[in-house]
mmCIF file of C-alpha atoms and ligand atoms in Angstrom:
data_model
loop_
_atom_site.group_PDB
_atom_site.id
_atom_site.type_symbol
_atom_site.label_atom_id
_atom_site.label_comp_id
_atom_site.label_asym_id
_atom_site.label_seq_id
_atom_site.Cartn_x
_atom_site.Cartn_y
_atom_site.Cartn_z
ATOM 1 C CA MET A 1215 -62.114 120.347 -35.900
ATOM 2 C CA LYS A 1216 -64.951 119.119 -38.100
ATOM 3 C CA GLY A 1217 -64.161 117.050 -41.175
ATOM 4 C CA ILE A 1218 -65.913 119.515 -43.487
ATOM 5 C CA VAL A 1219 -63.040 121.949 -42.846
ATOM 6 C CA PHE A 1220 -60.373 119.312 -43.659
ATOM 7 C CA ALA A 1221 -62.256 118.071 -46.729
ATOM 8 C CA GLU A 1222 -62.526 121.614 -48.072
ATOM 9 C CA PHE A 1223 -58.856 122.285 -47.352
ATOM 10 C CA ASN A 1224 -57.899 119.231 -49.417
ATOM 11 C CA GLU A 1225 -60.325 120.358 -52.127
ATOM 12 C CA MET A 1226 -58.582 123.741 -52.304
ATOM 13 C CA VAL A 1227 -55.107 122.139 -52.358
ATOM 14 C CA GLU A 1228 -56.192 119.856 -55.203
ATOM 15 C CA GLU A 1229 -57.653 122.794 -57.140
ATOM 16 C CA LYS A 1230 -54.594 125.027 -56.744
ATOM 17 C CA PHE A 1231 -51.674 122.584 -56.494
ATOM 18 C CA GLY A 1232 -52.984 119.261 -57.886
ATOM 19 C CA MET A 1233 -54.016 115.902 -56.449
ATOM 20 C CA ASP A 1234 -50.401 114.765 -55.974
ATOM 21 C CA MET A 1235 -49.872 117.602 -53.488
ATOM 22 C CA VAL A 1236 -52.844 116.379 -51.394
ATOM 23 C CA ASP A 1237 -51.238 112.905 -51.244
ATOM 24 C CA ASP A 1238 -47.792 114.381 -50.543
ATOM 25 C CA LEU A 1239 -49.090 116.460 -47.621
ATOM 26 C CA ILE A 1240 -50.810 113.430 -46.095
ATOM 27 C CA ASP A 1241 -47.731 111.236 -46.598
ATOM 28 C CA ALA A 1242 -45.386 113.865 -45.152
ATOM 29 C CA THR A 1243 -47.492 114.764 -42.089
ATOM 30 C CA ASP A 1244 -48.709 111.227 -41.375
ATOM 31 C CA PRO A 1245 -51.972 112.252 -39.597
ATOM 32 C CA ALA A 1246 -53.417 109.901 -36.968
ATOM 33 C CA SER A 1247 -56.711 109.919 -38.922
ATOM 34 C CA GLY A 1248 -54.927 108.575 -42.011
ATOM 35 C CA GLY A 1249 -56.103 111.630 -43.948
ATOM 36 C CA ALA A 1250 -59.592 110.319 -44.782
ATOM 37 C CA TYR A 1251 -61.986 112.997 -43.541
ATOM 38 C CA THR A 1252 -65.783 112.752 -43.461
ATOM 39 C CA ALA A 1253 -67.804 115.968 -43.071
ATOM 40 C CA VAL A 1254 -69.364 115.018 -39.723
ATOM 41 C CA GLY A 1255 -66.240 113.417 -38.208
ATOM 42 C CA THR A 1256 -64.079 115.312 -35.721
ATOM 43 C CA TYR A 1257 -60.295 115.429 -36.054
ATOM 44 C CA ASP A 1258 -57.368 116.997 -34.240
ATOM 45 C CA HIS A 1259 -56.990 120.551 -35.594
ATOM 46 C CA GLN A 1260 -53.206 120.081 -35.355
ATOM 47 C CA GLU A 1261 -53.490 117.785 -38.409
ATOM 48 C CA LEU A 1262 -54.680 120.785 -40.421
ATOM 49 C CA VAL A 1263 -51.942 123.014 -39.010
ATOM 50 C CA ASN A 1264 -49.313 120.385 -39.955
ATOM 51 C CA MET A 1265 -50.624 120.177 -43.526
ATOM 52 C CA VAL A 1266 -50.599 123.973 -43.848
ATOM 53 C CA LEU A 1267 -46.984 124.147 -42.605
ATOM 54 C CA GLU A 1268 -45.942 121.379 -44.992
ATOM 55 C CA LEU A 1269 -47.702 123.093 -47.913
ATOM 56 C CA SER A 1270 -45.959 126.333 -46.971
ATOM 57 C CA ARG A 1271 -42.547 124.587 -47.073
ATOM 58 C CA ARG A 1272 -43.295 123.011 -50.434
ATOM 59 C CA SER A 1273 -44.869 126.060 -52.104
ATOM 60 C CA ASN A 1274 -42.747 128.803 -50.490
ATOM 61 C CA ILE A 1275 -45.984 130.637 -49.669
ATOM 62 C CA PRO A 1276 -46.201 131.881 -46.059
ATOM 63 C CA ALA A 1277 -48.564 129.769 -43.913
ATOM 64 C CA SER A 1278 -50.618 132.855 -42.976
ATOM 65 C CA GLU A 1279 -51.250 133.562 -46.693
ATOM 66 C CA LEU A 1280 -52.308 129.961 -47.290
ATOM 67 C CA VAL A 1281 -54.753 130.018 -44.368
ATOM 68 C CA LYS A 1282 -56.231 133.333 -45.533
ATOM 69 C CA THR A 1283 -56.671 131.950 -49.041
ATOM 70 C CA PHE A 1284 -58.340 128.922 -47.481
ATOM 71 C CA GLY A 1285 -60.699 131.246 -45.565
ATOM 72 C CA ARG A 1286 -61.735 132.903 -48.836
ATOM 73 C CA HIS A 1287 -62.262 129.487 -50.409
ATOM 74 C CA LEU A 1288 -64.346 128.359 -47.418
ATOM 75 C CA ALA A 1289 -66.549 131.464 -47.607
ATOM 76 C CA GLY A 1290 -67.279 130.556 -51.231
ATOM 77 C CA VAL A 1291 -68.178 126.991 -50.220
ATOM 78 C CA PHE A 1292 -70.387 128.183 -47.344
ATOM 79 C CA SER A 1293 -72.191 130.610 -49.674
ATOM 80 C CA THR A 1294 -73.517 127.620 -51.631
ATOM 81 C CA LYS A 1295 -73.710 124.936 -48.894
ATOM 82 C CA PHE A 1296 -75.303 127.321 -46.376
ATOM 83 C CA GLU A 1297 -76.845 129.757 -48.806
ATOM 84 C CA SER A 1298 -79.694 130.922 -46.557
ATOM 85 C CA PHE A 1299 -77.304 132.546 -44.043
ATOM 86 C CA PHE A 1300 -76.157 134.802 -46.875
ATOM 87 C CA THR A 1301 -79.563 135.510 -48.422
ATOM 88 C CA GLU A 1302 -80.915 136.465 -44.964
ATOM 89 C CA CYS A 1303 -78.391 139.331 -44.778
ATOM 90 C CA PRO A 1304 -78.191 142.177 -47.293
ATOM 91 C CA ASP A 1305 -74.474 142.976 -46.911
ATOM 92 C CA THR A 1306 -71.131 141.968 -45.385
ATOM 93 C CA LEU A 1307 -71.417 143.847 -42.090
ATOM 94 C CA SER A 1308 -74.921 142.622 -41.290
ATOM 95 C CA PHE A 1309 -73.685 139.098 -42.061
ATOM 96 C CA LEU A 1310 -70.643 139.441 -39.772
ATOM 97 C CA LYS A 1311 -72.878 140.700 -36.954
ATOM 98 C CA ARG A 1312 -74.828 137.446 -37.089
ATOM 99 C CA ILE A 1313 -71.949 134.932 -36.866
ATOM 100 C CA ASP A 1314 -71.969 134.642 -33.112
ATOM 101 C CA ASP A 1315 -75.663 134.832 -32.226
ATOM 102 C CA HIS A 1316 -77.086 133.035 -35.240
ATOM 103 C CA ILE A 1317 -74.753 131.365 -37.764
ATOM 104 C CA HIS A 1318 -72.443 129.516 -35.377
ATOM 105 C CA VAL A 1319 -75.459 128.755 -33.158
ATOM 106 C CA GLU A 1320 -77.063 126.916 -36.090
ATOM 107 C CA VAL A 1321 -73.708 125.298 -36.910
ATOM 108 C CA ARG A 1322 -73.612 123.889 -33.374
ATOM 109 C CA LYS A 1323 -77.070 122.335 -33.886
ATOM 110 C CA LEU A 1324 -75.718 120.570 -36.974
ATOM 111 C CA TYR A 1325 -72.423 119.617 -35.339
ATOM 112 C CA PRO A 1326 -72.899 119.485 -31.536
ATOM 113 C CA ASP A 1327 -69.177 118.867 -30.911
ATOM 114 C CA ALA A 1328 -67.996 121.800 -33.076
ATOM 115 C CA GLU A 1329 -65.213 123.883 -31.535
ATOM 116 C CA LEU A 1330 -66.334 127.363 -32.434
ATOM 117 C CA PRO A 1331 -64.677 130.710 -31.816
ATOM 118 C CA ARG A 1332 -66.529 133.660 -30.258
ATOM 119 C CA PHE A 1333 -67.136 136.937 -32.062
ATOM 120 C CA SER A 1334 -68.221 140.301 -30.721
ATOM 121 C CA PHE A 1335 -68.602 143.536 -32.622
ATOM 122 C CA ASP A 1336 -68.662 147.286 -32.167
ATOM 123 C CA ASP A 1337 -70.541 149.320 -34.775
ATOM 124 C CA SER A 1338 -70.637 152.575 -32.806
ATOM 125 C CA ASN A 1339 -68.248 154.293 -35.235
ATOM 126 C CA PRO A 1340 -69.942 154.570 -38.645
ATOM 127 C CA GLU A 1341 -66.508 154.893 -40.329
ATOM 128 C CA GLU A 1342 -65.046 151.712 -38.917
ATOM 129 C CA PHE A 1343 -66.597 148.386 -37.971
ATOM 130 C CA HIS A 1344 -64.825 146.308 -35.300
ATOM 131 C CA LEU A 1345 -65.117 142.534 -35.155
ATOM 132 C CA THR A 1346 -63.263 140.743 -32.363
ATOM 133 C CA TYR A 1347 -62.312 137.088 -32.701
ATOM 134 C CA GLU A 1348 -61.696 134.990 -29.600
ATOM 135 C CA SER A 1349 -60.647 131.360 -29.526
ATOM 136 C CA LEU A 1350 -58.549 128.810 -27.677
ATOM 137 C CA ARG A 1351 -57.073 128.040 -31.104
ATOM 138 C CA ASN A 1352 -55.280 130.473 -33.377
ATOM 139 C CA PHE A 1353 -57.248 130.652 -36.583
ATOM 140 C CA ALA A 1354 -57.266 134.441 -36.890
ATOM 141 C CA ASP A 1355 -55.892 134.103 -40.445
ATOM 142 C CA LEU A 1356 -58.851 131.862 -41.268
ATOM 143 C CA ALA A 1357 -61.255 134.466 -39.859
ATOM 144 C CA HIS A 1358 -59.449 137.141 -41.908
ATOM 145 C CA GLY A 1359 -59.862 135.132 -45.117
ATOM 146 C CA LEU A 1360 -63.501 134.359 -44.298
ATOM 147 C CA ILE A 1361 -64.225 138.075 -43.847
ATOM 148 C CA GLU A 1362 -62.563 138.810 -47.212
ATOM 149 C CA GLY A 1363 -64.512 135.980 -48.834
ATOM 150 C CA CYS A 1364 -67.817 137.271 -47.449
ATOM 151 C CA ALA A 1365 -67.056 140.767 -48.776
ATOM 152 C CA GLU A 1366 -66.284 139.190 -52.149
ATOM 153 C CA HIS A 1367 -69.609 137.358 -52.029
ATOM 154 C CA TYR A 1368 -71.484 140.633 -51.479
ATOM 155 C CA GLY A 1369 -69.351 142.451 -54.090
ATOM 156 C CA GLU A 1370 -68.050 144.891 -51.452
ATOM 157 C CA SER A 1371 -64.554 146.149 -50.810
ATOM 158 C CA TYR A 1372 -63.006 146.670 -47.367
ATOM 159 C CA ALA A 1373 -59.588 147.419 -45.948
ATOM 160 C CA ILE A 1374 -59.009 145.052 -43.022
ATOM 161 C CA GLU A 1375 -56.494 145.782 -40.280
ATOM 162 C CA ARG A 1376 -55.702 143.568 -37.339
ATOM 163 C CA GLU A 1377 -54.798 144.246 -33.747
ATOM 164 C CA ASP A 1378 -53.531 141.328 -31.683
ATOM 165 C CA LEU A 1379 -54.989 141.401 -28.154
ATOM 166 C CA SER A 1380 -54.101 137.797 -27.292
ATOM 167 C CA ASP A 1381 -52.940 136.682 -23.859
ATOM 168 C CA ALA A 1382 -51.471 133.415 -22.579
ATOM 169 C CA GLU A 1383 -54.904 131.750 -22.453
ATOM 170 C CA LYS A 1384 -56.667 132.939 -25.568
ATOM 171 C CA THR A 1385 -56.180 134.256 -29.052
ATOM 172 C CA ARG A 1386 -57.990 137.563 -29.320
ATOM 173 C CA VAL A 1387 -57.774 139.605 -32.512
ATOM 174 C CA ARG A 1388 -59.668 142.765 -33.311
ATOM 175 C CA PHE A 1389 -60.388 143.306 -37.009
ATOM 176 C CA ARG A 1390 -60.903 146.937 -38.020
ATOM 177 C CA ILE A 1391 -63.001 146.861 -41.172
ATOM 178 C CA VAL A 1392 -63.254 150.013 -43.281
ATOM 179 C CA ALA A 1393 -65.143 150.398 -46.562
ATOM 180 C CA VAL A 1394 -62.878 151.503 -49.419
HETATM 181 C C1 HEM B 2499 -72.258 130.453 -43.424
HETATM 182 C C2 HEM B 2499 -71.266 130.840 -42.688
HETATM 183 C C3 HEM B 2499 -70.458 129.996 -41.741
HETATM 184 C C4 HEM B 2499 -70.554 128.659 -41.447
HETATM 185 C C5 HEM B 2499 -71.534 127.645 -42.000
HETATM 186 C C6 HEM B 2499 -69.490 128.370 -40.488
HETATM 187 C C7 HEM B 2499 -69.229 127.106 -39.991
HETATM 188 C C8 HEM B 2499 -68.114 126.762 -39.265
HETATM 189 C C9 HEM B 2499 -67.718 125.396 -38.958
HETATM 190 C C10 HEM B 2499 -68.449 124.134 -39.391
HETATM 191 C C11 HEM B 2499 -66.572 125.468 -38.249
HETATM 192 C C12 HEM B 2499 -65.747 124.291 -37.724
HETATM 193 C C13 HEM B 2499 -65.991 124.010 -36.275
HETATM 194 C C14 HEM B 2499 -65.174 122.804 -35.855
HETATM 195 O O1 HEM B 2499 -64.352 122.387 -36.641
HETATM 196 O O2 HEM B 2499 -65.341 122.211 -34.783
HETATM 197 C C15 HEM B 2499 -66.240 126.873 -38.103
HETATM 198 C C16 HEM B 2499 -65.137 127.336 -37.461
HETATM 199 C C17 HEM B 2499 -64.689 128.619 -37.557
HETATM 200 N N1 HEM B 2499 -65.405 129.712 -38.015
HETATM 201 FE FE1 HEM B 2499 -67.234 129.657 -38.904
HETATM 202 N N2 HEM B 2499 -68.811 129.511 -40.198
HETATM 203 C C18 HEM B 2499 -69.348 130.525 -40.957
HETATM 204 C C19 HEM B 2499 -68.958 131.831 -40.998
HETATM 205 C C20 HEM B 2499 -67.824 132.304 -40.396
HETATM 206 C C21 HEM B 2499 -67.269 133.622 -40.596
HETATM 207 C C22 HEM B 2499 -67.862 134.713 -41.492
HETATM 208 C C23 HEM B 2499 -66.131 133.698 -39.849
HETATM 209 C C24 HEM B 2499 -65.166 134.817 -39.682
HETATM 210 C C25 HEM B 2499 -65.400 136.060 -39.643
HETATM 211 C C26 HEM B 2499 -65.965 132.408 -39.191
HETATM 212 C C27 HEM B 2499 -64.891 132.070 -38.406
HETATM 213 C C28 HEM B 2499 -64.569 130.790 -37.997
HETATM 214 C C29 HEM B 2499 -63.265 130.407 -37.497
HETATM 215 C C30 HEM B 2499 -62.054 131.318 -37.378
HETATM 216 C C31 HEM B 2499 -63.330 129.032 -37.205
HETATM 217 C C32 HEM B 2499 -62.197 128.089 -36.712
HETATM 218 C C33 HEM B 2499 -62.313 127.656 -35.280
HETATM 219 C C34 HEM B 2499 -61.634 128.619 -34.306
HETATM 220 O O3 HEM B 2499 -61.031 129.611 -34.729
HETATM 221 O O4 HEM B 2499 -61.702 128.377 -33.092
HETATM 222 N N3 HEM B 2499 -67.017 131.599 -39.531
HETATM 223 N N4 HEM B 2499 -67.209 127.639 -38.709
#
């Protein structure tokens, strides 16, 4: 996983739990990288998972909650670092439709070794938008938080439900997104 994700995770931990917690997580999980992440570097995503699990133990907050919160934080960061993706789209759903065929395509140009998930959508039901996440990794909670963070960015409110369609090979989660 790209260093920008790790660096932003540590940024969020520092903001919410303090700098000592960042050091404690690195000391406790002893990552092969040493815990010094540069934005363009690539690191084992397990290092992030280990830090999340350690933070969950220390804070008594479920790991899934922490990853969702991180997704919301990341959406906020992306909305300033990659502002044009947001200004190009008028609302949350039009933004989500463009992740797979535009946003992550541009991300890959910036970071050719990025390990990106796939997204597909179904907008045939005007009451309910479906976004399906597919990845060899399991960052569905991150996707969930990112969706919430995007909605926050656009000042919109959605109820988000999840259906797990994963099999032995892949994580596959369908998000049912309904305006409330
Ligand atoms: C401006 C918007 C966005 C940018 C710049 C962006 C960029 C990135 C980057 C740099 C990575 C890391 C790739 C790697 O570490 O190798 C990533 C991964 C990921 N992105 Fe995006 N992304 C954006 C929007 C979204 C949105 C809206 C979602 C969810 C609905 C999403 C879902 C994910 C997930 C879940 C991953 C983790 C990798 C995985 O699950 O396999 N992204 N993205």
